[in-house]
mmCIF file of C-alpha atoms in Angstrom:
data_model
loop_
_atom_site.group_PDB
_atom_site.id
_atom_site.type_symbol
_atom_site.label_atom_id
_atom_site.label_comp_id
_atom_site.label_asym_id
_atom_site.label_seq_id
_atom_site.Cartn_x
_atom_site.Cartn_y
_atom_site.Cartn_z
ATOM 1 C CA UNK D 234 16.909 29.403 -64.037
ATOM 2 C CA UNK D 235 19.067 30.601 -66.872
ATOM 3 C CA UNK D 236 21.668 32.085 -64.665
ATOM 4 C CA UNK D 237 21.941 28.691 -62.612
ATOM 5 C CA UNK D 238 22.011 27.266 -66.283
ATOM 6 C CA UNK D 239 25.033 29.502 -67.385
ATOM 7 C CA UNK D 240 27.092 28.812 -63.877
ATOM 8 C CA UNK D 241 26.668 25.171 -64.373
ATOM 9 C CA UNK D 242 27.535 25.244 -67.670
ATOM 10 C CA UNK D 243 31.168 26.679 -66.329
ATOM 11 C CA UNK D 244 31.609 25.301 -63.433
ATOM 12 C CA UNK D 245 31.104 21.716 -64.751
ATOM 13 C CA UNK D 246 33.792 22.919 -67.526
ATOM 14 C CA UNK D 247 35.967 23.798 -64.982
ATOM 15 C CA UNK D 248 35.594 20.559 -63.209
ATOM 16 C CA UNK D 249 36.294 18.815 -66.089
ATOM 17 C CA UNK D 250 39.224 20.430 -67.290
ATOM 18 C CA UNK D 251 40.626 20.484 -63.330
ATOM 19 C CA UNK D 252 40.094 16.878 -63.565
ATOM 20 C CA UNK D 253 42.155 16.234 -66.950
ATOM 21 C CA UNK D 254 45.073 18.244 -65.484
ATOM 22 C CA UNK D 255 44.777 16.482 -62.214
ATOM 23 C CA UNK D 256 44.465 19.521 -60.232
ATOM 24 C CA UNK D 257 42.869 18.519 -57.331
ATOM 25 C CA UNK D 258 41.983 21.567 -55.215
ATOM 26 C CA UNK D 259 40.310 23.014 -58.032
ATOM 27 C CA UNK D 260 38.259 19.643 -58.613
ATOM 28 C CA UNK D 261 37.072 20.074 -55.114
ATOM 29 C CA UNK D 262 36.108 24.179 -55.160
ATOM 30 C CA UNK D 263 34.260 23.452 -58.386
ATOM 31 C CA UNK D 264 32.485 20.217 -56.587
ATOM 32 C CA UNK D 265 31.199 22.674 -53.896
ATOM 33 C CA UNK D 266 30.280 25.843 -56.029
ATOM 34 C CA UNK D 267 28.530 23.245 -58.162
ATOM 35 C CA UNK D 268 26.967 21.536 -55.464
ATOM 36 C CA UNK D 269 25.460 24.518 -54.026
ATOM 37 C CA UNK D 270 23.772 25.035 -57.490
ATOM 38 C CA UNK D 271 23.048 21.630 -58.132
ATOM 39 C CA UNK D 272 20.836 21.711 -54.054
ATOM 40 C CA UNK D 273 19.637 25.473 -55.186
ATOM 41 C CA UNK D 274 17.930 23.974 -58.661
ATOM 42 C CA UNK D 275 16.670 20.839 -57.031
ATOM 43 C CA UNK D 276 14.711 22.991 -54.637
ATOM 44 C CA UNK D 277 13.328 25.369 -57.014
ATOM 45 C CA UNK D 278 12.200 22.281 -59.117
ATOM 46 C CA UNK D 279 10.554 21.052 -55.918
ATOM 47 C CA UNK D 280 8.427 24.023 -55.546
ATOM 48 C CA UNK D 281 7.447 24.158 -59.093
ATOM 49 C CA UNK D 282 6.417 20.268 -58.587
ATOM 50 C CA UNK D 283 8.703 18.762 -61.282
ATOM 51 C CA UNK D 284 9.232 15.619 -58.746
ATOM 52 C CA UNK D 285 11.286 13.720 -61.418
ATOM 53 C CA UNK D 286 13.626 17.078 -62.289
ATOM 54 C CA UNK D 287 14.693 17.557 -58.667
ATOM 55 C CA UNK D 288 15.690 13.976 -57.854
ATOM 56 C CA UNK D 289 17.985 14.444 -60.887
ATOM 57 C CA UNK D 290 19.364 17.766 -59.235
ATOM 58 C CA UNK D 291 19.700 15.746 -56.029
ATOM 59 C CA UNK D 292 21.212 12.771 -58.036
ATOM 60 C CA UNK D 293 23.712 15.496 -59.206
ATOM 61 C CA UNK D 294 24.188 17.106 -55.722
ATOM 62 C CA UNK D 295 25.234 12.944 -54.536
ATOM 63 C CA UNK D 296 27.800 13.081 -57.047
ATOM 64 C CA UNK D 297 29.787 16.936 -56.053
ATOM 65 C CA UNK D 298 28.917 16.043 -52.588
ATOM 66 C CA UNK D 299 31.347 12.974 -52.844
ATOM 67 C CA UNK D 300 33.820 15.019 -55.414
ATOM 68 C CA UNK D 301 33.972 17.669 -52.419
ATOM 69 C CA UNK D 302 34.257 15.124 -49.603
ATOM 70 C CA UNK D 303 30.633 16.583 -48.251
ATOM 71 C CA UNK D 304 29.557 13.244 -46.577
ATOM 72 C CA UNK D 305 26.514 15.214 -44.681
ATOM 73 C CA UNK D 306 25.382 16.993 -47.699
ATOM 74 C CA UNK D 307 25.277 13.520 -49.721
ATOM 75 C CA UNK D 308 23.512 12.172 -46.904
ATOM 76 C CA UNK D 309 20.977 14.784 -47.140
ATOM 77 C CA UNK D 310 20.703 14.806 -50.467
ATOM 78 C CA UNK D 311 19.417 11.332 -50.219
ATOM 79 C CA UNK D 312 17.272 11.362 -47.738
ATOM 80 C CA UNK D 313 15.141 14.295 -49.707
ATOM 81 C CA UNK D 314 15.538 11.953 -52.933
ATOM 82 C CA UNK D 315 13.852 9.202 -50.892
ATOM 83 C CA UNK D 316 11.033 11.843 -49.824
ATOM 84 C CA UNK D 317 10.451 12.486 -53.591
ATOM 85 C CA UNK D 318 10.155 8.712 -54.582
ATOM 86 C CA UNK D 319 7.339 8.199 -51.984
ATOM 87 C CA UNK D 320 5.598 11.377 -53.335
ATOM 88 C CA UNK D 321 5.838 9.625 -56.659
ATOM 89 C CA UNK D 322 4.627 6.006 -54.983
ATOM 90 C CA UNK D 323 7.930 4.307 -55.731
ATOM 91 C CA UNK D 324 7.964 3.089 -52.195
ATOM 92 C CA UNK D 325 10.597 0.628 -53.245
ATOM 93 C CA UNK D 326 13.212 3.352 -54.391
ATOM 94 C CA UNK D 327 12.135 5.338 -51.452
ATOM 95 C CA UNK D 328 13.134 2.766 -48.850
ATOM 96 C CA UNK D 329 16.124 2.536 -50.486
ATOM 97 C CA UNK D 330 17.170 5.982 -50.350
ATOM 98 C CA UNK D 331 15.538 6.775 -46.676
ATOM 99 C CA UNK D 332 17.574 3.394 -45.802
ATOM 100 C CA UNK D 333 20.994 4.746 -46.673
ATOM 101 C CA UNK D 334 20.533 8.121 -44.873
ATOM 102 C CA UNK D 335 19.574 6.098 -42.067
ATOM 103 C CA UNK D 336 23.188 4.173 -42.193
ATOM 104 C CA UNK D 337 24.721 7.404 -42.681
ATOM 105 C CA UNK D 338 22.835 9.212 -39.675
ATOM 106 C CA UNK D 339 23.851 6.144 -37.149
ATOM 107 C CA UNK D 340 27.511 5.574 -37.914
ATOM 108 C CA UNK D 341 27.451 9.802 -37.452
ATOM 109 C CA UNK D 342 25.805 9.610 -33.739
ATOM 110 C CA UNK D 343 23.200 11.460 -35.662
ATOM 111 C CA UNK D 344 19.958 11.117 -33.723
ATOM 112 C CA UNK D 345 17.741 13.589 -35.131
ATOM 113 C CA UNK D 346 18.925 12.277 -39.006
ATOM 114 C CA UNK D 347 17.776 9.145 -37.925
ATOM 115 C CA UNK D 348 14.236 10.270 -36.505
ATOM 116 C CA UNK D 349 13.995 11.874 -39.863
ATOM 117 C CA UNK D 350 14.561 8.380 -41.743
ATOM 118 C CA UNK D 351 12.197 6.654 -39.486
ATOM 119 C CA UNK D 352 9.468 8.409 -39.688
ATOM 120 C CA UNK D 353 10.021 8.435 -43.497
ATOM 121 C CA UNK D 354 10.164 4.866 -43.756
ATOM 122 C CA UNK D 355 8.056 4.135 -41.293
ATOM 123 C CA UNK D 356 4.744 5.989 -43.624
ATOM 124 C CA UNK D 357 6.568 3.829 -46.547
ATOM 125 C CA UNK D 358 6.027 0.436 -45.219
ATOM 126 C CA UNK D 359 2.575 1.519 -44.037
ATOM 127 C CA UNK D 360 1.530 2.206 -47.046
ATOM 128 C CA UNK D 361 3.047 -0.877 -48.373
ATOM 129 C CA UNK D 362 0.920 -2.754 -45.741
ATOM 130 C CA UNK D 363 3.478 -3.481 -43.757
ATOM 131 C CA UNK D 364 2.030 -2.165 -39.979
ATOM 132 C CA UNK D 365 4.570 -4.146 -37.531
ATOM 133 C CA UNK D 366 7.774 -2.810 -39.685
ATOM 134 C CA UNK D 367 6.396 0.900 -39.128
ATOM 135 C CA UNK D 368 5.010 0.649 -35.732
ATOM 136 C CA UNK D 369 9.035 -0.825 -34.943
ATOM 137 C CA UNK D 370 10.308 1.870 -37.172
ATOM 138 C CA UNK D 371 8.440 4.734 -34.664
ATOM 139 C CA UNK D 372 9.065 2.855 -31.694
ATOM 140 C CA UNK D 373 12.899 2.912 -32.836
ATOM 141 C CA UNK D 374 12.427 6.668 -33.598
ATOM 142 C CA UNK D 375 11.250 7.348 -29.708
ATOM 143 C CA UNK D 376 14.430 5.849 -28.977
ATOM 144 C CA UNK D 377 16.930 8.178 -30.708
ATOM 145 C CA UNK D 378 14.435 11.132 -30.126
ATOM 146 C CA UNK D 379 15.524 10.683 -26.359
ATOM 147 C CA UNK D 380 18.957 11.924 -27.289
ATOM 148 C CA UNK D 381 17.012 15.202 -29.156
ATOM 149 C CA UNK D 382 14.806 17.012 -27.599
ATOM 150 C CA UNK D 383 11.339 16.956 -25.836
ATOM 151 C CA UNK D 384 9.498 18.269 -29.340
ATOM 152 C CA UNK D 385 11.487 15.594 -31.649
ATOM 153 C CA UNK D 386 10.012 12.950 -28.690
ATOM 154 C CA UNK D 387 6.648 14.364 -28.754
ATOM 155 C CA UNK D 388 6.007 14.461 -32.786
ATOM 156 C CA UNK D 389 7.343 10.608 -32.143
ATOM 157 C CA UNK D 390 3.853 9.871 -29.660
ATOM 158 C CA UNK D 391 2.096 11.632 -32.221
ATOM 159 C CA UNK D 392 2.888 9.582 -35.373
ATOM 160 C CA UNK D 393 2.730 6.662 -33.538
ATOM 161 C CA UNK D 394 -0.844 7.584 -32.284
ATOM 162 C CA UNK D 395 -2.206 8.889 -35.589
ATOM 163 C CA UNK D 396 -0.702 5.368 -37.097
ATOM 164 C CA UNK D 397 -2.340 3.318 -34.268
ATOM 165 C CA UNK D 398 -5.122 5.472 -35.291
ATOM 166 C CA UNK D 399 -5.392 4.414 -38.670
ATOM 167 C CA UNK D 400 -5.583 0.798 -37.530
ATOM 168 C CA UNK D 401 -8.252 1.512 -35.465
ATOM 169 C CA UNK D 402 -6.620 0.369 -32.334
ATOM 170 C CA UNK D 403 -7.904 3.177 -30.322
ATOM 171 C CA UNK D 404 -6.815 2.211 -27.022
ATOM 172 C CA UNK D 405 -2.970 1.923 -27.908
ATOM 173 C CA UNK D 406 -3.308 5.551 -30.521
ATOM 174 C CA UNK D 407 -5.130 7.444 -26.728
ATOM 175 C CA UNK D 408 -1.583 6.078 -24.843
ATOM 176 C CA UNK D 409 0.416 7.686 -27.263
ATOM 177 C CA UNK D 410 -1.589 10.956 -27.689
ATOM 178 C CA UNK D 411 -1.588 11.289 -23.591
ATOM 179 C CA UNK D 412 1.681 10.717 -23.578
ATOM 180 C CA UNK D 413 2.169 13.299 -26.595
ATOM 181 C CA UNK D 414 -0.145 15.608 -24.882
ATOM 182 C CA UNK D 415 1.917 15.076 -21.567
ATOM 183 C CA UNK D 416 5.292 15.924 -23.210
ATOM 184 C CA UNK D 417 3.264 19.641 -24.774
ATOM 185 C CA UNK D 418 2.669 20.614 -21.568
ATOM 186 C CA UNK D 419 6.168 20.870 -20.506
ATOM 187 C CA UNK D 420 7.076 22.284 -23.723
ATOM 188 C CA UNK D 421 4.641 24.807 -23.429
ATOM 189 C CA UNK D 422 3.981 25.167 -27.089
ATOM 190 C CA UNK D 423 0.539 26.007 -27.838
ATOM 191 C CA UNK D 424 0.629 24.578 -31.325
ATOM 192 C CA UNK D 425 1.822 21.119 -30.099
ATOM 193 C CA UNK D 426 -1.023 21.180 -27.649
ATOM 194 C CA UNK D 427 -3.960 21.801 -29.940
ATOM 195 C CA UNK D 428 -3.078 19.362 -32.027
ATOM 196 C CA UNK D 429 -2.840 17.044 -28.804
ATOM 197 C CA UNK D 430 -6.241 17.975 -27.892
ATOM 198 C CA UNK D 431 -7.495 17.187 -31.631
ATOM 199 C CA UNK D 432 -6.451 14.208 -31.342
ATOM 200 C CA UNK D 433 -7.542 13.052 -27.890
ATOM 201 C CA UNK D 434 -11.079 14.235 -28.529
ATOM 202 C CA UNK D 435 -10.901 12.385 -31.930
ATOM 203 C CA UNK D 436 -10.619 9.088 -30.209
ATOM 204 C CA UNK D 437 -12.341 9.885 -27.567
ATOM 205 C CA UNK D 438 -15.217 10.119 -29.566
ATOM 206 C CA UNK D 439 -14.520 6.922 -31.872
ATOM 207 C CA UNK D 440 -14.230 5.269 -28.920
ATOM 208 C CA UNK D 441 -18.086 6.904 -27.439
ATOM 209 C CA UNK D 442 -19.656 5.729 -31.240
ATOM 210 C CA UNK D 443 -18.404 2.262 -30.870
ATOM 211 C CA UNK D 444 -18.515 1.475 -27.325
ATOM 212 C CA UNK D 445 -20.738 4.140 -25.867
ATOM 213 C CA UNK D 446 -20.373 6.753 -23.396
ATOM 214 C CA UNK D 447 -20.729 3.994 -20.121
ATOM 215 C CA UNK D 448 -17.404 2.666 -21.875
ATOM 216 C CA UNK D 449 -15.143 5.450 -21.548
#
């Protein structure tokens, strides 16, 4: 850390002094060698679990990311600042966050950016009690992962199943694990269809405790 320390330190007087002399190109190399530091220190604070120190990295990663003109990496940068304000329960500040990386991934025709956001903000409001705003959030999130892939579509049945799941509506959470389970089979990864079975057989046998075997 004291290296990234010392090239902050000089980059950020370089930016400032390229900035009092107006010399613009040299603003914007600084913004990107400082960015790159900025994203490099807010991921090492992340592993060491100092929440509140990387979303001030990331908050400093926003601000290079606009000097540079680095619209995706600002984008990103928010979206993992939004992840680190639900890990703290500030759902509020999360939403936020998650909700302008969402604006930034549609105007961009980016699909997968917005699966990311949804799924994000869909956990948010479900913690926040808010069950119709998630289950529309993943239903919304099937809808761009159509323009992804088959894996991005299939981790879409599964949250939507575990979620239906957690409601206890067991019926609608077996649809969207078959359906899940349905879309592993053509992708052929063996991961994907574990946790498929897992989950089938979970509800299967909520559904046998409840309603008894003759049920099913």
């Amino acid at each position: 850390m004291h290296n990234s320390t010392k090239a902050i330190e000089n980059y950020e007087e370089c930016l400032q002094l390229a900035r009092t002399i107006k010399y613009d190109k040299r603003v914007v190399q600084a913004a990107k060698e400082l960015l790159e530091i900025y994203w490099h220190c807010a991921e090492r604070s992340r592993a060491l679990q100092d929440i509140t120190g990387s979303i001030e990295y990331f908050e400093k990663a926003i601000m290079m990311a606009e000097a540079c003109g680095n619209e995706s990496m600002g984008a990103e940068a928010k979206y993992n600042i939004g992840m680190l304000y639900a890990k703290l329960r500030n759902l509020e500040k999360s939403l936020d966050y998650q909700t302008k990386y969402l604006e930034y991934s549609s105007q961009a025709g980016n699909k997968a950016g917005e699966c990311k956001a949804r799924a994000s903000m869909a956990e948010a409001f479900e913690v926040c009690g808010d069950v119709l705003t998630a289950v529309s959030h993943l239903e919304l999130y099937l809808e761009a992962a159509e323009d992804v892939d088959l894996t991005t579509q299939a981790r879409g049945h599964c949250l939507l199943g575990l979620l239906y799941q957690r409601q206890h509506e067991r019926d609608m959470a077996f649809d969207q694990f078959q359906r899940y389970f349905a879309l592993a089979r053509i992708i052929k990864e063996p991961d994907l269809l574990d946790v498929a079975r897992v989950n089938i057989g979970i509800v299967k046998d909520v559904h046998e405790l409840y309603f008894g075997a003759s049920a099913g």
